[in-house]
Amino acid sequence: MKVFVLGGDGFCGWPCAVNLAHRGHDVVIVDNLSRRKIDIDLGVESLTPIATIQERLRAWEQVDGRAMRFVHLDIAREYERLLELLRSERPEAIVHFAEQRAAPYSMKTSATKRYTVDNNVNGTHNLLAAIVESGVDVHIVHLGTMGVYGYGSHRGATIPEGYLTVEVPQPDGSRFTEQILHPTNPGSVYHMTKTLDQLLFFYYNKNDSIRITDLHQGIVWGTNTSLTEKDPRLTNRFDYDGDYGTVLNRFLMQAAIGYPLTVHGTGGQTRAFIHIRDSVRCVQLALEHPPTQGEKVKIFNQMTESHRVADLAEKVAALTGARVDRLPNPRNEAIENDLIVDNRCFLELGLQPTTLDDGLLTEVVDVARRWADRCDRSKIPCRSAWTSRQAEAIRTGA
Ligand SMILES: NC(=O)c1ccc[n+]([C@@H]2O[C@H](COP(=O)([O-])OP(=O)(O)OC[C@H]3O[C@@H](n4cnc5c(N)ncnc54)[C@H](O)[C@@H]3O)[C@@H](O)[C@H]2O)c1
């Protein structure tokens, strides 16, 4: 099958692209390399040294024998080129990773807020409009986030896969039941763009019958897959800085370099997690099980387990002897929350979850130790504050 991987040079996109190519699909990576540019702007680099996209593709062809193609294109700003690409290539599926994906980066300044909205919402909308205009019959698999449901209290209720069944009272006292999109509760500008994506998908699916699977992904941890380990030039990126690093990978990397684990607030925040290998497998499963013509947007919760941040820190500390530091929370969020998630869709399709076992945690620590001298410690603290109240708390350490 011909598949476009939008954002295929990124952390989740690159291992996904090589997996699809390895399975015999004709893969075209579409990326504007903005993630690499943001690293330059922030003065930080992936902890693991990553090859250029051209070197990656050369290495991949040498290692696997199946070439992938690359198109340098900004989906948010180059609508005509995107349309032309769809018309000429006529892909059967598009995996859409191409968004600004860091909540802290989205909250840094008005400029990064506006960039995140412009890039993410325009990119998704351009894609949908170009599919309609080109008339291509294609299945979109989009990477959304578990964060669209919000991290408040769900009072013990299980978060369903995208849709909530509600009872609506009628004037005559009777009630009818209906399935609605689960109410959204974004916790940052980044998360808000993902909730807007959801509405765009709902509308284009209803109006134009576009076939869409929206994957509400948890926080991804780990770094390489068996395929990206095959050659150093295929190595995946590892973000550790205060803007792009995600919590578990940051703890593992901090433990590796002898930096105290940075728990924000009480650590009572509960979040959903998934290993990069399972993320890759889920995208493959979603592509293999497309919605039928006329089916509503399929929504899967792409996560395998939930953990409290403080528990993760304790686990990493027990494994490595690291010290845990409690820091003021830069985010405006609930001090603690529950999170019970239904993830049956992928389990029923055959996903065998890779859970947090000591071996895999140690594997990440080993990768981080190997590249410890590439770490710039000054980039570890999270300095992007959600409001002036959090900025003040960070400044005074209160
Ligand atoms: N990493 C996680 O823990 C995580 C968790 C949940 C959801 N997600 C979602 O998965 C997707 C991929 O995340 P990631 O961690 O790989 O991020 P990433 O930043 O590493 O990769 C995104 C890629 O998209 C490209 N891109 C961004 N805007 C583009 C545009 N306008 N045109 C073309 N290319 C563009 C970037 O250059 C980059 O290569 C994102 O949509 C993110 O929201 C990631």
Short mmCIF file of C-alpha atoms and ligand atoms in Angstrom, two decimals:
data_model
loop_
_atom_site.label_atom_id
_atom_site.label_comp_id
_atom_site.label_asym_id
_atom_site.label_seq_id
_atom_site.Cartn_x
_atom_site.Cartn_y
_atom_site.Cartn_z
CA MET A 1 0.00 0.00 0.00
CA LYS A 2 1.24 3.53 -0.67
CA VAL A 3 1.43 5.43 2.65
CA PHE A 4 2.34 9.04 3.36
CA VAL A 5 3.94 9.53 6.76
CA LEU A 6 3.48 13.22 7.61
CA GLY A 7 6.05 14.15 10.25
CA GLY A 8 8.02 10.98 9.48
CA ASP A 9 11.31 12.54 10.59
CA GLY A 10 10.08 12.92 14.19
CA PHE A 11 10.34 10.82 17.34
CA CYS A 12 7.20 8.71 16.73
CA GLY A 13 7.13 9.13 12.94
CA TRP A 14 10.59 7.83 12.07
CA PRO A 15 10.28 4.37 13.71
CA CYS A 16 6.76 4.14 12.31
CA ALA A 17 7.97 4.92 8.76
CA VAL A 18 10.75 2.30 8.85
CA ASN A 19 8.34 -0.30 10.24
CA LEU A 20 5.87 0.31 7.42
CA ALA A 21 8.64 0.24 4.78
CA HIS A 22 10.00 -2.97 6.29
CA ARG A 23 6.54 -4.52 5.94
CA GLY A 24 6.61 -3.78 2.23
CA HIS A 25 4.58 -0.57 2.05
CA ASP A 26 5.58 2.19 -0.37
CA VAL A 27 6.42 4.94 2.15
CA VAL A 28 6.69 8.65 1.37
CA ILE A 29 7.87 10.76 4.31
CA VAL A 30 6.53 14.32 4.22
CA ASP A 31 8.18 16.66 6.73
CA ASN A 32 9.24 20.31 6.87
CA LEU A 33 12.05 19.50 9.36
CA SER A 34 10.62 22.11 11.75
CA ARG A 35 11.43 19.93 14.76
CA ARG A 36 15.13 20.07 13.93
CA LYS A 37 14.84 23.83 13.46
CA ILE A 38 13.17 24.24 16.89
CA ASP A 39 16.13 22.39 18.45
CA ILE A 40 18.45 24.96 16.88
CA ASP A 41 16.25 27.82 18.13
CA LEU A 42 16.23 26.35 21.67
CA GLY A 43 19.96 25.63 21.56
CA VAL A 44 19.49 21.95 22.35
CA GLU A 45 20.03 18.65 20.56
CA SER A 46 18.59 15.15 20.77
CA LEU A 47 20.57 13.24 23.43
CA THR A 48 21.18 10.53 20.82
CA PRO A 49 23.03 11.81 17.74
CA ILE A 50 20.60 11.68 14.82
CA ALA A 51 21.56 11.58 11.16
CA THR A 52 20.09 13.98 8.62
CA ILE A 53 16.96 12.75 6.90
CA GLN A 54 18.98 12.14 3.72
CA GLU A 55 21.53 10.00 5.62
CA ARG A 56 18.71 8.16 7.35
CA LEU A 57 17.13 7.27 4.02
CA ARG A 58 20.44 6.15 2.47
CA ALA A 59 21.17 4.00 5.52
CA TRP A 60 17.68 2.54 5.48
CA GLU A 61 17.98 1.48 1.84
CA GLN A 62 21.38 -0.12 2.51
CA VAL A 63 20.15 -1.96 5.59
CA ASP A 64 16.71 -3.06 4.45
CA GLY A 65 16.81 -2.82 0.67
CA ARG A 66 13.43 -1.06 0.55
CA ALA A 67 13.74 2.60 -0.32
CA MET A 68 11.57 5.32 1.18
CA ARG A 69 11.07 8.71 -0.41
CA PHE A 70 11.15 12.12 1.26
CA VAL A 71 9.27 15.29 0.36
CA HIS A 72 10.27 18.51 2.15
CA LEU A 73 6.92 20.23 2.55
CA ASP A 74 5.10 22.30 5.17
CA ILE A 75 1.55 20.95 5.35
CA ALA A 76 0.36 24.03 7.27
CA ARG A 77 1.66 26.56 4.73
CA GLU A 78 2.07 24.90 1.33
CA TYR A 79 -1.46 23.91 0.46
CA GLU A 80 -1.02 23.85 -3.33
CA ARG A 81 2.04 21.58 -3.13
CA LEU A 82 0.22 19.27 -0.74
CA LEU A 83 -2.76 19.10 -3.09
CA GLU A 84 -0.50 18.39 -6.08
CA LEU A 85 1.32 15.67 -4.12
CA LEU A 86 -1.98 13.96 -3.28
CA ARG A 87 -3.14 14.20 -6.90
CA SER A 88 0.07 12.80 -8.34
CA GLU A 89 0.80 10.09 -5.76
CA ARG A 90 -2.75 9.05 -4.77
CA PRO A 91 -1.80 7.42 -1.43
CA GLU A 92 -4.13 4.84 0.09
CA ALA A 93 -3.30 5.88 3.64
CA ILE A 94 -1.82 8.89 5.43
CA VAL A 95 -0.36 8.74 8.92
CA HIS A 96 -0.44 12.26 10.36
CA PHE A 97 2.24 13.02 12.98
CA ALA A 98 3.08 16.49 11.62
CA GLU A 99 2.30 18.82 14.51
CA GLN A 100 4.10 20.87 17.14
CA ARG A 101 3.80 18.40 19.96
CA ALA A 102 5.27 19.88 23.16
CA ALA A 103 2.86 21.35 25.72
CA PRO A 104 5.62 23.40 27.46
CA TYR A 105 6.83 24.80 24.12
CA SER A 106 3.25 25.76 23.26
CA MET A 107 3.02 27.72 26.55
CA LYS A 108 6.38 29.56 26.34
CA THR A 109 5.36 32.84 24.71
CA SER A 110 2.56 34.34 22.63
CA ALA A 111 4.68 33.55 19.58
CA THR A 112 4.90 29.82 20.40
CA LYS A 113 1.19 29.71 21.30
CA ARG A 114 0.30 31.25 17.95
CA TYR A 115 2.75 29.07 16.07
CA THR A 116 1.32 25.91 17.66
CA VAL A 117 -2.26 26.87 16.76
CA ASP A 118 -1.35 28.01 13.23
CA ASN A 119 0.78 24.97 12.53
CA ASN A 120 -1.40 22.25 14.02
CA VAL A 121 -4.88 23.46 13.13
CA ASN A 122 -3.94 24.67 9.64
CA GLY A 123 -1.92 21.54 8.92
CA THR A 124 -4.81 19.24 9.80
CA HIS A 125 -7.35 21.39 8.00
CA ASN A 126 -5.18 21.71 4.87
CA LEU A 127 -4.87 17.95 4.76
CA LEU A 128 -8.64 17.45 5.01
CA ALA A 129 -9.44 20.15 2.45
CA ALA A 130 -6.80 18.79 0.03
CA ILE A 131 -8.22 15.27 0.32
CA VAL A 132 -11.68 16.57 -0.59
CA GLU A 133 -10.35 18.71 -3.46
CA SER A 134 -8.19 15.93 -4.89
CA GLY A 135 -10.96 13.32 -4.62
CA VAL A 136 -8.42 10.76 -3.35
CA ASP A 137 -9.98 7.92 -1.32
CA VAL A 138 -7.58 7.70 1.58
CA HIS A 139 -7.61 6.57 5.20
CA ILE A 140 -6.11 9.11 7.65
CA VAL A 141 -4.53 7.79 10.84
CA HIS A 142 -3.95 10.78 13.11
CA LEU A 143 -1.90 10.95 16.28
CA GLY A 144 -3.95 12.72 18.90
CA THR A 145 -3.40 12.69 22.65
CA MET A 146 -4.97 11.26 25.80
CA GLY A 147 -4.77 14.87 27.02
CA VAL A 148 -7.94 15.77 25.08
CA TYR A 149 -9.98 14.16 27.87
CA GLY A 150 -8.26 16.33 30.46
CA TYR A 151 -6.61 15.39 33.71
CA GLY A 152 -9.23 16.42 36.20
CA SER A 153 -11.13 14.00 38.36
CA HIS A 154 -13.24 11.56 36.40
CA ARG A 155 -14.59 10.41 39.77
CA GLY A 156 -13.58 6.83 39.17
CA ALA A 157 -15.27 6.64 35.77
CA THR A 158 -13.46 4.83 32.96
CA ILE A 159 -12.54 7.05 30.02
CA PRO A 160 -14.15 5.46 26.95
CA GLU A 161 -12.54 5.33 23.51
CA GLY A 162 -13.58 8.72 22.20
CA TYR A 163 -17.36 8.59 22.56
CA LEU A 164 -19.55 8.97 25.61
CA THR A 165 -23.10 7.69 25.83
CA VAL A 166 -25.31 10.36 27.39
CA GLU A 167 -28.97 10.54 28.37
CA VAL A 168 -30.71 13.71 27.23
CA PRO A 169 -33.88 14.79 29.10
CA GLN A 170 -36.85 15.80 26.92
CA PRO A 171 -39.47 18.45 27.79
CA ASP A 172 -42.07 15.69 28.35
CA GLY A 173 -39.83 14.05 30.96
CA SER A 174 -38.73 11.20 28.70
CA ARG A 175 -35.07 10.63 27.87
CA PHE A 176 -33.13 9.54 24.83
CA THR A 177 -29.59 8.23 24.72
CA GLU A 178 -26.98 9.44 22.30
CA GLN A 179 -23.28 8.91 21.67
CA ILE A 180 -21.35 12.17 21.64
CA LEU A 181 -17.66 12.99 21.33
CA HIS A 182 -16.28 12.79 24.86
CA PRO A 183 -16.16 16.35 26.25
CA THR A 184 -12.72 17.88 25.94
CA ASN A 185 -10.72 19.54 28.69
CA PRO A 186 -7.37 20.70 27.24
CA GLY A 187 -4.57 21.52 29.67
CA SER A 188 -2.37 23.61 27.34
CA VAL A 189 -2.49 25.38 23.98
CA TYR A 190 -0.95 22.26 22.43
CA HIS A 191 -3.68 20.04 23.88
CA MET A 192 -6.28 22.56 22.73
CA THR A 193 -5.10 22.15 19.11
CA LYS A 194 -5.68 18.41 19.43
CA THR A 195 -9.25 18.99 20.61
CA LEU A 196 -9.77 21.27 17.59
CA ASP A 197 -8.37 18.52 15.33
CA GLN A 198 -11.05 16.23 16.74
CA LEU A 199 -13.83 18.61 15.65
CA LEU A 200 -12.29 19.00 12.20
CA PHE A 201 -12.28 15.22 11.83
CA PHE A 202 -15.86 14.95 13.07
CA TYR A 203 -17.02 17.52 10.52
CA TYR A 204 -15.11 16.22 7.47
CA ASN A 205 -16.12 12.67 8.26
CA LYS A 206 -19.78 13.71 8.44
CA ASN A 207 -19.76 16.02 5.43
CA ASP A 208 -17.29 14.33 3.06
CA SER A 209 -17.19 10.76 4.38
CA ILE A 210 -13.41 10.91 4.87
CA ARG A 211 -12.25 7.73 6.59
CA ILE A 212 -10.37 8.65 9.77
CA THR A 213 -8.83 6.89 12.75
CA ASP A 214 -7.83 9.22 15.59
CA LEU A 215 -5.36 7.72 18.04
CA HIS A 216 -5.47 9.26 21.50
CA GLN A 217 -1.93 8.44 22.43
CA GLY A 218 -0.40 8.41 25.91
CA ILE A 219 3.08 9.69 26.73
CA VAL A 220 5.60 7.75 24.68
CA TRP A 221 8.73 6.40 26.39
CA GLY A 222 11.73 4.45 25.15
CA THR A 223 13.73 5.48 22.13
CA ASN A 224 14.63 2.80 19.61
CA THR A 225 12.86 -0.14 17.99
CA SER A 226 14.52 -3.29 16.64
CA LEU A 227 14.65 -1.62 13.19
CA THR A 228 16.13 1.73 14.24
CA GLU A 229 18.77 -0.22 16.20
CA LYS A 230 20.05 -1.84 13.02
CA ASP A 231 22.44 0.98 12.11
CA PRO A 232 23.67 4.04 14.05
CA ARG A 233 22.45 6.25 11.21
CA LEU A 234 18.89 5.01 11.89
CA THR A 235 18.99 5.98 15.58
CA ASN A 236 15.84 7.68 16.83
CA ARG A 237 15.81 11.02 18.63
CA PHE A 238 15.75 11.29 22.44
CA ASP A 239 14.44 14.57 23.82
CA TYR A 240 15.44 15.42 27.37
CA ASP A 241 15.11 19.21 27.63
CA GLY A 242 12.50 21.07 29.67
CA ASP A 243 10.33 21.77 26.63
CA TYR A 244 10.35 18.57 24.59
CA GLY A 245 11.51 15.88 27.01
CA THR A 246 8.63 13.75 28.31
CA VAL A 247 8.41 12.70 31.93
CA LEU A 248 9.55 9.08 32.01
CA ASN A 249 12.38 9.47 29.48
CA ARG A 250 13.53 12.53 31.42
CA PHE A 251 13.62 10.59 34.70
CA LEU A 252 15.60 7.77 33.07
CA MET A 253 18.04 10.19 31.51
CA GLN A 254 18.39 12.19 34.74
CA ALA A 255 19.16 8.96 36.63
CA ALA A 256 21.77 8.08 34.00
CA ILE A 257 23.69 11.34 34.42
CA GLY A 258 23.31 11.69 38.20
CA TYR A 259 20.82 14.59 38.08
CA PRO A 260 18.03 14.58 40.71
CA LEU A 261 14.69 13.44 39.28
CA THR A 262 12.51 16.49 38.60
CA VAL A 263 9.08 15.83 40.12
CA HIS A 264 6.80 18.84 39.67
CA GLY A 265 4.42 19.55 42.56
CA THR A 266 3.23 16.57 44.57
CA GLY A 267 3.81 14.09 41.75
CA GLY A 268 0.17 13.06 42.19
CA GLN A 269 -0.47 13.63 38.47
CA THR A 270 -1.53 10.36 36.84
CA ARG A 271 -0.74 9.96 33.15
CA ALA A 272 -1.08 7.28 30.48
CA PHE A 273 2.02 5.72 28.91
CA ILE A 274 3.02 3.64 25.94
CA HIS A 275 6.39 2.31 24.80
CA ILE A 276 7.64 3.48 21.39
CA ARG A 277 7.54 -0.13 20.09
CA ASP A 278 3.85 -0.39 20.95
CA SER A 279 3.17 3.03 19.44
CA VAL A 280 4.64 1.78 16.15
CA ARG A 281 2.64 -1.46 16.35
CA CYS A 282 -0.61 0.42 17.10
CA VAL A 283 -0.24 2.60 14.01
CA GLN A 284 0.31 -0.53 11.95
CA LEU A 285 -2.79 -2.17 13.46
CA ALA A 286 -4.86 0.97 12.79
CA LEU A 287 -3.74 0.97 9.15
CA GLU A 288 -4.60 -2.71 8.79
CA HIS A 289 -8.14 -2.11 10.15
CA PRO A 290 -9.43 1.00 8.37
CA PRO A 291 -12.96 2.27 8.93
CA THR A 292 -15.46 1.26 6.26
CA GLN A 293 -16.97 3.83 3.89
CA GLY A 294 -19.51 5.91 5.83
CA GLU A 295 -18.26 4.78 9.25
CA LYS A 296 -17.86 7.51 11.87
CA VAL A 297 -14.36 8.50 13.04
CA LYS A 298 -12.73 5.56 14.83
CA ILE A 299 -11.14 6.66 18.09
CA PHE A 300 -8.67 4.42 19.93
CA ASN A 301 -7.00 5.10 23.27
CA GLN A 302 -3.40 4.32 22.37
CA MET A 303 -1.93 3.66 25.81
CA THR A 304 -0.98 0.57 27.73
CA GLU A 305 -0.78 1.67 31.38
CA SER A 306 -1.31 4.61 33.76
CA HIS A 307 1.04 5.73 36.52
CA ARG A 308 1.37 8.51 39.07
CA VAL A 309 4.43 10.65 38.35
CA ALA A 310 5.68 10.24 41.95
CA ASP A 311 5.43 6.45 41.65
CA LEU A 312 7.46 6.54 38.43
CA ALA A 313 10.13 8.63 40.13
CA GLU A 314 10.27 6.17 43.04
CA LYS A 315 10.55 3.23 40.66
CA VAL A 316 13.40 4.85 38.73
CA ALA A 317 15.09 5.87 42.00
CA ALA A 318 14.84 2.31 43.34
CA LEU A 319 16.34 0.95 40.12
CA THR A 320 19.19 3.43 39.82
CA GLY A 321 19.76 4.99 43.23
CA ALA A 322 18.82 8.45 41.88
CA ARG A 323 17.68 11.21 44.24
CA VAL A 324 14.19 12.72 43.83
CA ASP A 325 13.70 16.50 43.87
CA ARG A 326 10.29 18.15 44.39
CA LEU A 327 10.05 21.34 42.34
CA PRO A 328 7.35 23.97 41.86
CA ASN A 329 4.96 22.88 39.13
CA PRO A 330 5.24 25.06 35.99
CA ARG A 331 1.84 23.78 34.81
CA ASN A 332 -1.58 25.05 35.83
CA GLU A 333 -3.09 21.63 36.48
CA ALA A 334 -4.83 19.53 39.13
CA ILE A 335 -2.47 18.63 41.97
CA GLU A 336 -3.51 15.04 41.51
CA ASN A 337 -5.96 13.14 39.35
CA ASP A 338 -7.28 9.68 38.67
CA LEU A 339 -7.05 8.09 35.23
CA ILE A 340 -8.80 4.86 34.35
CA VAL A 341 -8.76 4.24 30.63
CA ASP A 342 -10.54 1.82 28.32
CA ASN A 343 -8.01 0.57 25.75
CA ARG A 344 -9.82 -2.55 24.58
CA CYS A 345 -9.81 -1.63 20.85
CA PHE A 346 -6.09 -2.27 20.38
CA LEU A 347 -6.03 -5.25 22.75
CA GLU A 348 -8.82 -6.84 20.69
CA LEU A 349 -6.79 -6.23 17.52
CA GLY A 350 -3.91 -8.20 19.04
CA LEU A 351 -1.68 -5.61 20.76
CA GLN A 352 0.47 -7.26 23.40
CA PRO A 353 1.40 -4.39 25.70
CA THR A 354 5.03 -3.73 26.56
CA THR A 355 4.68 -2.62 30.16
CA LEU A 356 7.16 -0.83 32.39
CA ASP A 357 9.53 -3.62 33.24
CA ASP A 358 12.92 -3.15 34.78
CA GLY A 359 14.75 -4.51 31.72
CA LEU A 360 13.26 -1.94 29.39
CA LEU A 361 13.78 0.89 31.87
CA THR A 362 17.43 -0.13 32.20
CA GLU A 363 17.76 -0.21 28.41
CA VAL A 364 16.80 3.48 28.24
CA VAL A 365 19.15 4.35 31.12
CA ASP A 366 21.96 2.59 29.20
CA VAL A 367 21.24 4.62 26.05
CA ALA A 368 21.24 7.82 28.10
CA ARG A 369 24.51 6.86 29.87
CA ARG A 370 26.15 6.21 26.53
CA TRP A 371 25.39 9.74 25.34
CA ALA A 372 25.63 11.50 28.73
CA ASP A 373 28.39 13.82 27.53
CA ARG A 374 26.01 15.26 24.91
CA CYS A 375 23.63 16.46 27.64
CA ASP A 376 23.48 20.17 28.40
CA ARG A 377 22.38 20.23 32.06
CA SER A 378 21.26 23.82 31.80
CA LYS A 379 18.48 22.68 29.42
CA ILE A 380 16.96 20.17 31.86
CA PRO A 381 14.78 22.46 34.06
CA CYS A 382 11.26 23.22 32.79
CA ARG A 383 11.10 26.99 32.54
CA SER A 384 7.96 27.39 30.48
CA ALA A 385 5.26 28.45 32.95
CA TRP A 386 1.53 28.20 32.26
CA THR A 387 0.65 31.51 33.96
CA SER A 388 2.44 34.30 35.82
CA ARG A 389 1.54 32.53 39.08
CA GLN A 390 3.59 29.47 38.08
CA ALA A 391 6.38 31.69 36.71
CA GLU A 392 6.65 33.39 40.09
CA ALA A 393 6.72 30.05 41.91
CA ILE A 394 9.55 28.83 39.67
CA ARG A 395 11.44 32.10 40.22
CA THR A 396 11.19 32.02 43.98
CA GLY A 397 11.33 28.23 44.31
CA ALA A 398 8.17 28.35 46.45
N1 LIG B 1 5.86 11.94 21.83
C1 LIG B 1 4.81 11.70 22.59
O1 LIG B 1 4.96 11.32 23.79
C2 LIG B 1 3.42 11.86 22.04
C3 LIG B 1 2.34 11.54 22.89
C4 LIG B 1 1.03 11.69 22.41
C5 LIG B 1 0.83 12.14 21.12
N2 LIG B 1 1.89 12.45 20.32
C6 LIG B 1 1.60 12.95 18.97
O2 LIG B 1 2.33 12.22 18.00
C7 LIG B 1 2.73 13.10 16.94
C8 LIG B 1 4.22 12.96 16.72
O3 LIG B 1 4.90 13.27 17.94
P1 LIG B 1 6.48 13.20 18.04
O4 LIG B 1 6.82 12.97 19.45
O5 LIG B 1 6.97 12.29 16.97
O6 LIG B 1 6.84 14.71 17.67
P2 LIG B 1 8.10 15.29 16.84
O7 LIG B 1 8.11 16.75 17.06
O8 LIG B 1 9.32 14.49 17.16
O9 LIG B 1 7.68 14.98 15.32
C9 LIG B 1 6.78 15.75 14.58
C10 LIG B 1 7.31 15.83 13.16
O10 LIG B 1 6.39 16.60 12.38
C11 LIG B 1 7.12 17.56 11.62
N3 LIG B 1 6.19 18.69 11.38
C12 LIG B 1 5.66 19.53 12.31
N4 LIG B 1 4.88 20.45 11.69
C13 LIG B 1 4.92 20.17 10.37
C14 LIG B 1 4.34 20.79 9.21
N5 LIG B 1 3.57 21.87 9.30
N6 LIG B 1 4.59 20.23 8.00
C15 LIG B 1 5.38 19.13 7.87
N7 LIG B 1 5.98 18.54 8.92
C16 LIG B 1 5.75 19.05 10.15
C17 LIG B 1 8.34 17.91 12.47
O11 LIG B 1 9.41 18.42 11.71
C18 LIG B 1 8.67 16.55 13.10
O12 LIG B 1 9.57 15.80 12.31
C19 LIG B 1 2.32 14.51 17.34
O13 LIG B 1 1.17 14.91 16.67
C20 LIG B 1 2.06 14.39 18.82
O14 LIG B 1 1.09 15.30 19.24
C21 LIG B 1 3.19 12.31 20.75
#
